[in-house]
Amino acid sequence: MYRFFVSRESIDETAGTIRILGDDVGHIHSVLRMKPGEEILLCTGMEGDQTDYLCRIEGYSDGAVLTKIVSKNQSQQELLSRLYLFQGLPKADKLESIIQKSVELGTYRIVPTLMTRCIVKPDSKKTAKKAARWNAIALAAAKQSKRGIVPKVTEPVSFLEALELARPLDHIVVPYEDSEGIEHTRAVLASVQPGESCGIFIGPEGGFDEKEVSMLRDIGGEIVTLGHRILRTETAGPAVLSALMLHLEE
């Protein structure tokens, strides 16, 4: 069943109706060609407001899709743990792929992070525009994967800012080639329990600087290996998220 996100203001609980507005109207009408009587799943995508509304399309009017609420239930799509991906800023369009896959795998927030060995440096004049595009990609991925929320992608932050964001988290996982064996990795990932938060730090194409690894250790970061193979920066994050998703999925 198709899922779309709507604003809380579009939901009239008393009347039992929801109006779908914006770009989704054209997609539902002209691309999916949905007709009155067909059912659709709607939710706000907001943290703390994770209700799924099963709705029946009533018709189209004044640039809106008119729907009737059939039933509503608490969304069961989200992991109970909040997973934060601190991604070393990669070059070209790699970040877009990372965002898409990470949203599908259950990440709660994606924080592009400027690290010593990052090849690219963001243009401050274009940062807001890029962040808007990144969040549009997160929205599309959340629709496709039927997420209960739309994960946020922040504007790029410095490594020191990322450390401060990660400091309060229950767990910090740092894949790094110079680390202990795979049994340690399994133990670290297994220690993340439902309801706990976990930050995942991924180095850019050039990897972590040793000082960065030391600073992550200082705030409680667990340095782990992902096996004998060297993973690209766009592969490492989704690999850790996949393992945590399977561990935490109810």
Tab-separated table of C-alpha atoms in Angstrom:
chain	number	residue	atom	x	y	z
A	1	MET	CA	0.000	0.000	0.000
A	2	TYR	CA	1.278	3.473	-0.862
A	3	ARG	CA	2.347	5.695	2.043
A	4	PHE	CA	2.433	9.490	2.054
A	5	PHE	CA	3.261	12.061	4.703
A	6	VAL	CA	0.872	14.885	5.582
A	7	SER	CA	0.961	17.818	7.979
A	8	ARG	CA	-0.933	17.613	11.260
A	9	GLU	CA	-3.012	20.596	10.053
A	10	SER	CA	-4.326	18.481	7.162
A	11	ILE	CA	-5.908	15.983	9.552
A	12	ASP	CA	-9.423	16.619	10.870
A	13	GLU	CA	-9.954	13.977	13.538
A	14	THR	CA	-13.482	15.233	14.316
A	15	ALA	CA	-14.680	14.956	10.729
A	16	GLY	CA	-12.583	11.846	10.123
A	17	THR	CA	-10.939	13.297	7.012
A	18	ILE	CA	-7.451	14.093	5.723
A	19	ARG	CA	-6.570	16.412	2.836
A	20	ILE	CA	-3.414	15.634	0.875
A	21	LEU	CA	-1.787	18.758	-0.568
A	22	GLY	CA	1.328	19.703	-2.520
A	23	ASP	CA	3.371	17.669	-4.996
A	24	ASP	CA	1.884	14.371	-3.816
A	25	VAL	CA	-1.471	15.302	-5.351
A	26	GLY	CA	-0.103	15.104	-8.898
A	27	HIS	CA	1.760	11.900	-8.121
A	28	ILE	CA	-1.328	10.198	-6.701
A	29	HIS	CA	-3.623	11.430	-9.467
A	30	SER	CA	-1.480	11.406	-12.606
A	31	VAL	CA	1.271	8.863	-11.901
A	32	LEU	CA	-0.372	6.276	-9.659
A	33	ARG	CA	-3.818	7.025	-11.181
A	34	MET	CA	-5.559	6.204	-7.929
A	35	LYS	CA	-9.333	6.388	-8.007
A	36	PRO	CA	-12.037	7.096	-5.411
A	37	GLY	CA	-12.564	4.043	-3.266
A	38	GLU	CA	-8.886	2.998	-3.254
A	39	GLU	CA	-7.051	2.981	0.057
A	40	ILE	CA	-3.874	4.785	1.013
A	41	LEU	CA	-1.708	5.018	4.161
A	42	LEU	CA	-1.015	8.470	5.622
A	43	CYS	CA	1.019	9.722	8.566
A	44	THR	CA	2.666	12.953	9.727
A	45	GLY	CA	6.214	11.572	9.775
A	46	MET	CA	6.834	13.562	12.947
A	47	GLU	CA	8.610	12.288	16.025
A	48	GLY	CA	6.117	11.663	18.825
A	49	ASP	CA	3.204	11.649	16.378
A	50	GLN	CA	3.685	8.272	14.750
A	51	THR	CA	0.109	7.351	13.903
A	52	ASP	CA	-0.698	5.512	10.688
A	53	TYR	CA	-4.035	6.474	9.129
A	54	LEU	CA	-5.590	4.005	6.714
A	55	CYS	CA	-7.677	6.207	4.426
A	56	ARG	CA	-10.075	5.792	1.515
A	57	ILE	CA	-9.801	8.253	-1.356
A	58	GLU	CA	-13.047	10.193	-1.700
A	59	GLY	CA	-12.093	12.376	-4.653
A	60	TYR	CA	-10.052	15.310	-5.926
A	61	SER	CA	-10.935	18.967	-5.372
A	62	ASP	CA	-9.158	22.359	-5.427
A	63	GLY	CA	-5.696	20.842	-5.862
A	64	ALA	CA	-6.140	18.355	-3.027
A	65	VAL	CA	-6.824	14.657	-2.560
A	66	LEU	CA	-9.786	14.208	-0.239
A	67	THR	CA	-9.679	11.115	1.950
A	68	LYS	CA	-11.794	9.517	4.672
A	69	ILE	CA	-10.125	7.905	7.673
A	70	VAL	CA	-10.959	4.188	7.804
A	71	SER	CA	-8.812	3.307	10.814
A	72	LYS	CA	-5.742	4.468	12.686
A	73	ASN	CA	-2.996	2.625	14.534
A	74	GLN	CA	0.324	3.382	16.159
A	75	SER	CA	3.086	2.998	13.588
A	76	GLN	CA	5.160	-0.163	14.036
A	77	GLN	CA	7.752	0.777	11.419
A	78	GLU	CA	10.394	2.335	13.660
A	79	LEU	CA	13.241	0.749	15.577
A	80	LEU	CA	13.035	1.366	19.307
A	81	SER	CA	16.595	2.706	19.298
A	82	ARG	CA	17.723	5.979	17.739
A	83	LEU	CA	20.626	5.447	15.362
A	84	TYR	CA	22.679	8.523	14.433
A	85	LEU	CA	24.968	8.326	11.405
A	86	PHE	CA	27.920	10.742	11.566
A	87	GLN	CA	29.144	10.445	7.993
A	88	GLY	CA	32.507	11.866	6.980
A	89	LEU	CA	31.588	14.175	4.091
A	90	PRO	CA	32.295	12.265	0.842
A	91	LYS	CA	32.812	13.638	-2.635
A	92	ALA	CA	30.377	13.819	-5.572
A	93	ASP	CA	26.955	12.275	-5.092
A	94	LYS	CA	27.999	9.509	-2.682
A	95	LEU	CA	26.200	11.183	0.218
A	96	GLU	CA	22.887	10.993	-1.647
A	97	SER	CA	23.190	7.210	-1.925
A	98	ILE	CA	24.248	6.966	1.729
A	99	ILE	CA	21.186	8.974	2.791
A	100	GLN	CA	18.815	6.834	0.755
A	101	LYS	CA	20.134	3.510	2.049
A	102	SER	CA	20.506	4.709	5.625
A	103	VAL	CA	16.894	5.881	5.778
A	104	GLU	CA	15.749	2.512	4.436
A	105	LEU	CA	17.804	0.784	7.149
A	106	GLY	CA	16.259	2.714	10.028
A	107	THR	CA	18.605	5.576	10.858
A	108	TYR	CA	17.111	8.330	13.012
A	109	ARG	CA	19.380	11.195	11.935
A	110	ILE	CA	22.200	11.724	9.455
A	111	VAL	CA	24.932	14.224	10.309
A	112	PRO	CA	27.401	15.023	7.482
A	113	THR	CA	30.679	15.649	9.304
A	114	LEU	CA	33.792	17.524	8.212
A	115	MET	CA	36.865	15.459	9.047
A	116	THR	CA	40.569	16.012	8.524
A	117	ARG	CA	40.813	13.771	5.459
A	118	CYS	CA	37.629	14.880	3.716
A	119	ILE	CA	38.409	15.523	0.066
A	120	VAL	CA	35.623	18.060	-0.424
A	121	LYS	CA	34.931	21.209	1.554
A	122	PRO	CA	31.355	22.539	1.536
A	123	ASP	CA	30.578	25.887	-0.038
A	124	SER	CA	28.775	27.867	2.667
A	125	LYS	CA	26.693	29.652	0.009
A	126	LYS	CA	25.338	26.344	-1.289
A	127	THR	CA	24.982	24.520	2.031
A	128	ALA	CA	21.306	25.309	2.621
A	129	LYS	CA	20.394	24.295	-0.936
A	130	LYS	CA	22.267	21.010	-0.615
A	131	ALA	CA	20.694	20.283	2.760
A	132	ALA	CA	17.251	20.829	1.242
A	133	ARG	CA	18.072	18.317	-1.496
A	134	TRP	CA	19.423	15.819	1.042
A	135	ASN	CA	16.233	16.074	3.071
A	136	ALA	CA	14.119	15.631	-0.066
A	137	ILE	CA	16.033	12.400	-0.721
A	138	ALA	CA	15.381	11.312	2.889
A	139	LEU	CA	11.664	12.043	2.434
A	140	ALA	CA	11.458	9.974	-0.756
A	141	ALA	CA	13.311	7.085	0.910
A	142	ALA	CA	11.021	7.282	3.955
A	143	LYS	CA	7.964	7.008	1.685
A	144	GLN	CA	9.403	4.077	-0.233
A	145	SER	CA	10.433	2.156	2.883
A	146	LYS	CA	7.224	3.033	4.768
A	147	ARG	CA	8.982	4.735	7.675
A	148	GLY	CA	6.952	6.154	10.536
A	149	ILE	CA	9.098	9.302	10.630
A	150	VAL	CA	11.151	11.247	8.115
A	151	PRO	CA	14.778	11.202	9.353
A	152	LYS	CA	16.472	14.591	9.308
A	153	VAL	CA	19.721	15.291	7.463
A	154	THR	CA	21.561	18.190	9.079
A	155	GLU	CA	23.820	20.699	7.422
A	156	PRO	CA	27.513	19.694	7.636
A	157	VAL	CA	29.076	20.110	11.082
A	158	SER	CA	32.682	20.197	12.229
A	159	PHE	CA	34.238	17.137	13.841
A	160	LEU	CA	34.266	18.886	17.218
A	161	GLU	CA	30.563	19.689	16.851
A	162	ALA	CA	29.889	16.048	15.972
A	163	LEU	CA	31.707	14.946	19.134
A	164	GLU	CA	29.465	17.153	21.246
A	165	LEU	CA	26.347	15.813	19.530
A	166	ALA	CA	27.506	12.245	20.132
A	167	ARG	CA	28.703	12.669	23.718
A	168	PRO	CA	25.246	12.172	25.364
A	169	LEU	CA	24.450	9.025	23.333
A	170	ASP	CA	24.390	5.622	25.032
A	171	HIS	CA	26.757	4.017	22.516
A	172	ILE	CA	29.282	5.234	19.934
A	173	VAL	CA	30.543	2.812	17.274
A	174	VAL	CA	33.606	3.610	15.171
A	175	PRO	CA	34.578	1.205	12.349
A	176	TYR	CA	38.344	1.510	11.867
A	177	GLU	CA	40.895	-0.725	10.189
A	178	ASP	CA	43.280	-0.707	13.168
A	179	SER	CA	40.968	-2.356	15.687
A	180	GLU	CA	40.240	-5.558	17.577
A	181	GLY	CA	38.782	-8.739	16.060
A	182	ILE	CA	35.267	-9.403	14.821
A	183	GLU	CA	34.160	-10.944	18.147
A	184	HIS	CA	34.645	-7.534	19.760
A	185	THR	CA	32.497	-6.001	17.023
A	186	ARG	CA	29.739	-8.544	17.652
A	187	ALA	CA	29.853	-7.833	21.390
A	188	VAL	CA	29.687	-4.068	20.869
A	189	LEU	CA	26.695	-4.247	18.512
A	190	ALA	CA	24.926	-6.762	20.773
A	191	SER	CA	25.316	-4.361	23.719
A	192	VAL	CA	22.974	-1.829	22.047
A	193	GLN	CA	19.584	-2.462	23.620
A	194	PRO	CA	16.094	-1.346	22.507
A	195	GLY	CA	15.450	2.187	23.683
A	196	GLU	CA	19.131	3.147	23.750
A	197	SER	CA	20.754	5.591	21.350
A	198	CYS	CA	23.777	4.821	19.204
A	199	GLY	CA	26.071	7.028	17.135
A	200	ILE	CA	27.964	5.552	14.194
A	201	PHE	CA	31.032	7.435	12.968
A	202	ILE	CA	32.175	6.700	9.414
A	203	GLY	CA	35.369	8.141	7.998
A	204	PRO	CA	35.529	9.821	4.559
A	205	GLU	CA	37.361	8.388	1.531
A	206	GLY	CA	40.731	9.048	3.169
A	207	GLY	CA	39.716	7.415	6.440
A	208	PHE	CA	40.012	8.759	9.968
A	209	ASP	CA	42.951	10.757	11.203
A	210	GLU	CA	44.506	9.005	14.237
A	211	LYS	CA	43.780	12.042	16.393
A	212	GLU	CA	40.092	11.773	15.500
A	213	VAL	CA	40.024	8.123	16.570
A	214	SER	CA	41.716	9.086	19.844
A	215	MET	CA	39.134	11.828	20.472
A	216	LEU	CA	36.307	9.369	19.792
A	217	ARG	CA	37.840	6.943	22.301
A	218	ASP	CA	37.935	9.754	24.854
A	219	ILE	CA	34.145	10.176	24.699
A	220	GLY	CA	33.488	6.436	24.946
A	221	GLY	CA	33.685	5.407	21.308
A	222	GLU	CA	34.097	1.674	20.694
A	223	ILE	CA	36.607	1.061	17.893
A	224	VAL	CA	35.501	-1.945	15.841
A	225	THR	CA	36.407	-3.856	12.712
A	226	LEU	CA	33.983	-4.760	9.930
A	227	GLY	CA	36.005	-7.791	8.857
A	228	HIS	CA	38.958	-8.530	6.621
A	229	ARG	CA	37.685	-6.496	3.694
A	230	ILE	CA	38.149	-2.739	3.382
A	231	LEU	CA	34.777	-1.096	2.782
A	232	ARG	CA	34.251	2.157	0.924
A	233	THR	CA	32.851	5.072	2.899
A	234	GLU	CA	29.484	4.687	1.159
A	235	THR	CA	29.353	1.001	2.166
A	236	ALA	CA	30.534	1.102	5.779
A	237	GLY	CA	27.618	3.069	7.247
A	238	PRO	CA	24.874	0.918	5.690
A	239	ALA	CA	26.828	-2.198	6.756
A	240	VAL	CA	26.736	-1.183	10.428
A	241	LEU	CA	23.126	-0.020	10.179
A	242	SER	CA	22.145	-3.361	8.632
A	243	ALA	CA	23.696	-5.281	11.516
A	244	LEU	CA	22.033	-3.057	14.108
A	245	MET	CA	18.666	-3.208	12.330
A	246	LEU	CA	18.676	-7.004	12.397
A	247	HIS	CA	19.729	-6.964	16.056
A	248	LEU	CA	17.111	-4.428	17.156
A	249	GLU	CA	14.156	-5.307	14.920
A	250	GLU	CA	11.186	-6.579	16.924
